[in-house]
PDB file of C-alpha atoms in Angstrom:
ATOM      1  CA  MET A1353      21.641 -54.704  -2.360  1.00  0.00           C
ATOM      2  CA  LYS A1354      23.212 -51.288  -0.659  1.00  0.00           C
ATOM      3  CA  LYS A1355      21.044 -49.866  -3.828  1.00  0.00           C
ATOM      4  CA  THR A1356      17.800 -51.893  -2.689  1.00  0.00           C
ATOM      5  CA  TYR A1357      18.273 -50.873   0.939  1.00  0.00           C
ATOM      6  CA  VAL A1358      18.688 -46.765   0.128  1.00  0.00           C
ATOM      7  CA  LEU A1359      15.366 -47.237  -1.932  1.00  0.00           C
ATOM      8  CA  LEU A1360      13.666 -48.948   0.681  1.00  0.00           C
ATOM      9  CA  SER A1361      14.943 -46.631   3.373  1.00  0.00           C
ATOM     10  CA  SER A1362      13.650 -43.857   1.078  1.00  0.00           C
ATOM     11  CA  ALA A1363      10.358 -44.904   0.257  1.00  0.00           C
ATOM     12  CA  LEU A1364      10.062 -45.776   4.060  1.00  0.00           C
ATOM     13  CA  LEU A1365      10.799 -42.138   4.738  1.00  0.00           C
ATOM     14  CA  ALA A1366       8.817 -41.081   2.427  1.00  0.00           C
ATOM     15  CA  LEU A1367       6.051 -42.789   4.494  1.00  0.00           C
ATOM     16  CA  GLY A1368       7.051 -41.398   7.699  1.00  0.00           C
ATOM     17  CA  LEU A1369       8.435 -44.131   8.500  1.00  0.00           C
ATOM     18  CA  ASN A1370      11.986 -45.052   9.815  1.00  0.00           C
ATOM     19  CA  SER A1371      13.650 -48.496   9.449  1.00  0.00           C
ATOM     20  CA  ALA A1372      12.959 -49.602  12.968  1.00  0.00           C
ATOM     21  CA  THR A1373       9.114 -48.805  12.523  1.00  0.00           C
ATOM     22  CA  TRP A1374       9.313 -50.965   9.444  1.00  0.00           C
ATOM     23  CA  ALA A1375      11.194 -53.452  11.558  1.00  0.00           C
ATOM     24  CA  ALA A1376       8.838 -53.809  14.473  1.00  0.00           C
ATOM     25  CA  THR A1377       5.850 -53.824  12.576  1.00  0.00           C
ATOM     26  CA  ALA A1378       6.934 -56.657  10.136  1.00  0.00           C
ATOM     27  CA  ASP A1379       7.936 -58.667  13.543  1.00  0.00           C
ATOM     28  CA  MET A1380       4.036 -57.668  14.441  1.00  0.00           C
ATOM     29  CA  ALA A1381       1.322 -60.678  14.647  1.00  0.00           C
ATOM     30  CA  THR A1382      -2.087 -60.876  13.038  1.00  0.00           C
ATOM     31  CA  PRO A1383      -5.466 -61.652  15.370  1.00  0.00           C
ATOM     32  CA  ASP A1384      -5.382 -65.236  13.604  1.00  0.00           C
ATOM     33  CA  GLU A1385      -2.184 -65.950  15.134  1.00  0.00           C
ATOM     34  CA  ALA A1386      -3.458 -64.500  18.241  1.00  0.00           C
ATOM     35  CA  LYS A1387      -6.639 -66.544  18.433  1.00  0.00           C
ATOM     36  CA  ALA A1388      -4.525 -69.783  17.450  1.00  0.00           C
ATOM     37  CA  LEU A1389      -2.062 -69.219  20.311  1.00  0.00           C
ATOM     38  CA  SER A1390      -5.223 -68.400  22.550  1.00  0.00           C
ATOM     39  CA  GLU A1391      -6.400 -71.836  21.654  1.00  0.00           C
ATOM     40  CA  LYS A1392      -3.464 -73.494  22.156  1.00  0.00           C
ATOM     41  CA  ALA A1393      -2.917 -72.074  25.364  1.00  0.00           C
ATOM     42  CA  ALA A1394      -6.539 -73.110  26.654  1.00  0.00           C
ATOM     43  CA  ALA A1395      -5.293 -76.697  25.168  1.00  0.00           C
ATOM     44  CA  ALA A1396      -2.002 -76.367  27.271  1.00  0.00           C
ATOM     45  CA  VAL A1397      -3.855 -75.677  30.642  1.00  0.00           C
ATOM     46  CA  ASN A1398      -6.698 -78.398  29.721  1.00  0.00           C
ATOM     47  CA  ASP A1399      -3.968 -81.349  28.658  1.00  0.00           C
ATOM     48  CA  THR A1400      -1.004 -80.377  31.476  1.00  0.00           C
ATOM     49  CA  GLY A1401      -3.034 -78.363  34.214  1.00  0.00           C
ATOM     50  CA  LYS A1402      -2.464 -74.428  35.028  1.00  0.00           C
ATOM     51  CA  GLU A1403       0.960 -74.705  36.928  1.00  0.00           C
ATOM     52  CA  LYS A1404       2.804 -76.242  34.415  1.00  0.00           C
ATOM     53  CA  ALA A1405       0.818 -74.686  31.461  1.00  0.00           C
ATOM     54  CA  PHE A1406       1.780 -71.512  33.220  1.00  0.00           C
ATOM     55  CA  ALA A1407       5.007 -72.077  33.176  1.00  0.00           C
ATOM     56  CA  ALA A1408       5.308 -73.052  29.617  1.00  0.00           C
ATOM     57  CA  PHE A1409       3.754 -69.709  28.864  1.00  0.00           C
ATOM     58  CA  ALA A1410       6.685 -67.686  30.223  1.00  0.00           C
ATOM     59  CA  ASP A1411       9.089 -70.399  28.493  1.00  0.00           C
ATOM     60  CA  ASN A1412      11.092 -68.684  25.331  1.00  0.00           C
ATOM     61  CA  LYS A1413      11.305 -72.283  24.517  1.00  0.00           C
ATOM     62  CA  ALA A1414       7.897 -73.650  24.879  1.00  0.00           C
ATOM     63  CA  GLY A1415       6.156 -72.101  21.802  1.00  0.00           C
ATOM     64  CA  PHE A1416       4.117 -69.360  23.510  1.00  0.00           C
ATOM     65  CA  LEU A1417       6.210 -66.609  23.111  1.00  0.00           C
ATOM     66  CA  GLU A1418       5.626 -65.938  19.210  1.00  0.00           C
ATOM     67  CA  LYS A1419       6.504 -62.017  17.772  1.00  0.00           C
ATOM     68  CA  ASP A1420       4.987 -60.056  20.254  1.00  0.00           C
ATOM     69  CA  LEU A1421       2.462 -62.498  21.126  1.00  0.00           C
ATOM     70  CA  TYR A1422       2.240 -63.479  25.014  1.00  0.00           C
ATOM     71  CA  VAL A1423      -0.394 -65.288  26.898  1.00  0.00           C
ATOM     72  CA  PHE A1424      -2.112 -64.202  30.295  1.00  0.00           C
ATOM     73  CA  CYS A1425      -4.463 -65.844  32.495  1.00  0.00           C
ATOM     74  CA  MET A1426      -7.315 -64.814  34.639  1.00  0.00           C
ATOM     75  CA  ASP A1427     -10.064 -65.824  36.798  1.00  0.00           C
ATOM     76  CA  MET A1428     -13.396 -65.178  36.291  1.00  0.00           C
ATOM     77  CA  GLN A1429     -13.672 -62.460  39.347  1.00  0.00           C
ATOM     78  CA  GLY A1430     -10.692 -60.259  37.473  1.00  0.00           C
ATOM     79  CA  VAL A1431      -7.388 -61.621  39.600  1.00  0.00           C
ATOM     80  CA  MET A1432      -4.497 -61.897  36.773  1.00  0.00           C
ATOM     81  CA  LEU A1433      -3.323 -65.517  36.942  1.00  0.00           C
ATOM     82  CA  SER A1434      -0.498 -65.982  34.831  1.00  0.00           C
ATOM     83  CA  HIS A1435       0.969 -63.079  32.854  1.00  0.00           C
ATOM     84  CA  ALA A1436       4.300 -63.987  30.510  1.00  0.00           C
ATOM     85  CA  LYS A1437       5.191 -60.345  30.071  1.00  0.00           C
ATOM     86  CA  LYS A1438       4.627 -59.153  33.057  1.00  0.00           C
ATOM     87  CA  PRO A1439       4.717 -61.516  36.025  1.00  0.00           C
ATOM     88  CA  GLN A1440       4.056 -58.474  38.560  1.00  0.00           C
ATOM     89  CA  LEU A1441       0.519 -58.409  38.133  1.00  0.00           C
ATOM     90  CA  VAL A1442      -0.047 -62.043  38.926  1.00  0.00           C
ATOM     91  CA  GLY A1443      -2.338 -62.441  42.180  1.00  0.00           C
ATOM     92  CA  LYS A1444      -3.581 -58.514  41.252  1.00  0.00           C
ATOM     93  CA  ASN A1445      -7.189 -57.748  40.863  1.00  0.00           C
ATOM     94  CA  LEU A1446      -7.601 -55.972  37.379  1.00  0.00           C
ATOM     95  CA  LEU A1447     -11.199 -55.641  37.438  1.00  0.00           C
ATOM     96  CA  GLU A1448     -11.843 -51.947  37.408  1.00  0.00           C
ATOM     97  CA  PHE A1449      -8.876 -51.121  35.157  1.00  0.00           C
ATOM     98  CA  ASN A1450      -9.904 -48.519  32.898  1.00  0.00           C
ATOM     99  CA  LYS A1451      -6.697 -46.449  32.416  1.00  0.00           C
ATOM    100  CA  TYR A1452      -7.317 -46.160  28.135  1.00  0.00           C
ATOM    101  CA  GLY A1453     -10.816 -45.619  28.241  1.00  0.00           C
ATOM    102  CA  ASP A1454     -12.727 -49.490  28.524  1.00  0.00           C
ATOM    103  CA  PHE A1455     -12.997 -51.807  30.944  1.00  0.00           C
ATOM    104  CA  LEU A1456     -11.386 -54.379  28.571  1.00  0.00           C
ATOM    105  CA  PHE A1457     -11.104 -57.032  31.720  1.00  0.00           C
ATOM    106  CA  LYS A1458     -14.940 -57.004  32.501  1.00  0.00           C
ATOM    107  CA  SER A1459     -15.210 -56.929  28.697  1.00  0.00           C
ATOM    108  CA  MET A1460     -12.801 -60.102  28.645  1.00  0.00           C
ATOM    109  CA  ILE A1461     -14.870 -61.878  31.656  1.00  0.00           C
ATOM    110  CA  LYS A1462     -18.499 -61.399  29.782  1.00  0.00           C
ATOM    111  CA  THR A1463     -17.213 -63.066  26.787  1.00  0.00           C
ATOM    112  CA  ALA A1464     -15.344 -65.954  28.824  1.00  0.00           C
ATOM    113  CA  LYS A1465     -18.895 -66.592  30.648  1.00  0.00           C
ATOM    114  CA  SER A1466     -20.528 -66.396  27.497  1.00  0.00           C
ATOM    115  CA  GLU A1467     -22.564 -69.622  25.986  1.00  0.00           C
ATOM    116  CA  THR A1468     -19.260 -69.960  23.500  1.00  0.00           C
ATOM    117  CA  ALA A1469     -16.824 -69.239  26.132  1.00  0.00           C
ATOM    118  CA  ALA A1470     -14.843 -68.034  23.507  1.00  0.00           C
ATOM    119  CA  GLY A1471     -14.255 -64.785  21.282  1.00  0.00           C
ATOM    120  CA  TRP A1472     -12.894 -61.383  21.037  1.00  0.00           C
ATOM    121  CA  VAL A1473     -12.434 -58.188  23.214  1.00  0.00           C
ATOM    122  CA  ASP A1474     -11.520 -54.825  21.211  1.00  0.00           C
ATOM    123  CA  TYR A1475      -9.699 -52.280  23.413  1.00  0.00           C
ATOM    124  CA  LYS A1476      -6.980 -49.854  23.027  1.00  0.00           C
ATOM    125  CA  TRP A1477      -3.335 -50.425  24.629  1.00  0.00           C
ATOM    126  CA  PRO A1478       0.051 -48.789  24.171  1.00  0.00           C
ATOM    127  CA  TYR A1479       2.195 -49.595  21.311  1.00  0.00           C
ATOM    128  CA  PRO A1480       5.454 -51.157  21.929  1.00  0.00           C
ATOM    129  CA  GLY A1481       8.396 -49.041  21.594  1.00  0.00           C
ATOM    130  CA  SER A1482       6.012 -45.850  21.865  1.00  0.00           C
ATOM    131  CA  GLU A1483       3.075 -43.944  24.173  1.00  0.00           C
ATOM    132  CA  GLU A1484       1.281 -44.205  21.209  1.00  0.00           C
ATOM    133  CA  ILE A1485      -2.485 -45.645  21.896  1.00  0.00           C
ATOM    134  CA  ARG A1486      -3.854 -48.065  19.455  1.00  0.00           C
ATOM    135  CA  ASP A1487      -6.527 -50.810  18.864  1.00  0.00           C
ATOM    136  CA  LYS A1488      -5.775 -54.258  20.097  1.00  0.00           C
ATOM    137  CA  THR A1489      -8.165 -57.336  20.293  1.00  0.00           C
ATOM    138  CA  SER A1490      -7.577 -60.323  22.431  1.00  0.00           C
ATOM    139  CA  TYR A1491      -9.094 -63.536  21.413  1.00  0.00           C
ATOM    140  CA  VAL A1492      -9.940 -65.458  25.100  1.00  0.00           C
ATOM    141  CA  VAL A1493     -10.940 -69.128  25.924  1.00  0.00           C
ATOM    142  CA  THR A1494     -12.303 -70.478  28.975  1.00  0.00           C
ATOM    143  CA  ASN A1495     -10.610 -73.502  29.712  1.00  0.00           C
ATOM    144  CA  LYS A1496     -11.948 -76.614  31.837  1.00  0.00           C
ATOM    145  CA  GLU A1497     -10.184 -75.544  35.292  1.00  0.00           C
ATOM    146  CA  GLY A1498     -12.548 -72.242  34.822  1.00  0.00           C
ATOM    147  CA  PHE A1499     -10.533 -69.385  33.790  1.00  0.00           C
ATOM    148  CA  PHE A1500      -9.931 -68.110  30.720  1.00  0.00           C
ATOM    149  CA  CYS A1501      -6.543 -67.317  29.053  1.00  0.00           C
ATOM    150  CA  GLY A1502      -6.144 -64.969  25.974  1.00  0.00           C
ATOM    151  CA  VAL A1503      -3.661 -63.182  23.921  1.00  0.00           C
ATOM    152  CA  GLY A1504      -3.697 -59.612  21.681  1.00  0.00           C
ATOM    153  CA  ALA A1505      -2.738 -58.541  18.523  1.00  0.00           C
ATOM    154  CA  TYR A1506      -2.851 -55.212  17.256  1.00  0.00           C
ATOM    155  CA  LYS A1507      -5.324 -54.366  14.708  1.00  0.00           C
TER     156      LYS A1507
END
């Protein structure tokens, strides 16, 4: 076992990765997982109402915090209604947010208002544990209450 770890560590170093980076990458979710969680969030809002759903989104035991995934919800004017990881954003209008080169929330609202009321939005976002800006995509779904929830994953 020790020999395997040394070989793996050597291989990771040869690739320019340390074991912490490798472990973090292994815990990152896929876009398919983000889509499934976003659809699950929309169903939760539709089935239980927004207050119960928002509480569940932030509850570690409710099944909405998986790997690096979390649910955020926004109204069609750009006001954050719920954010499982950054509750300090709730109540803030983020329509004009463009820190990383795109108006991602305007794009999300456009997608949420589209004929399908769901879809992918691509943007740039800081990678967890670093200052590196990477490609990320969020799947947003409009619910029966008229706002949307999304879940993002790195590409």
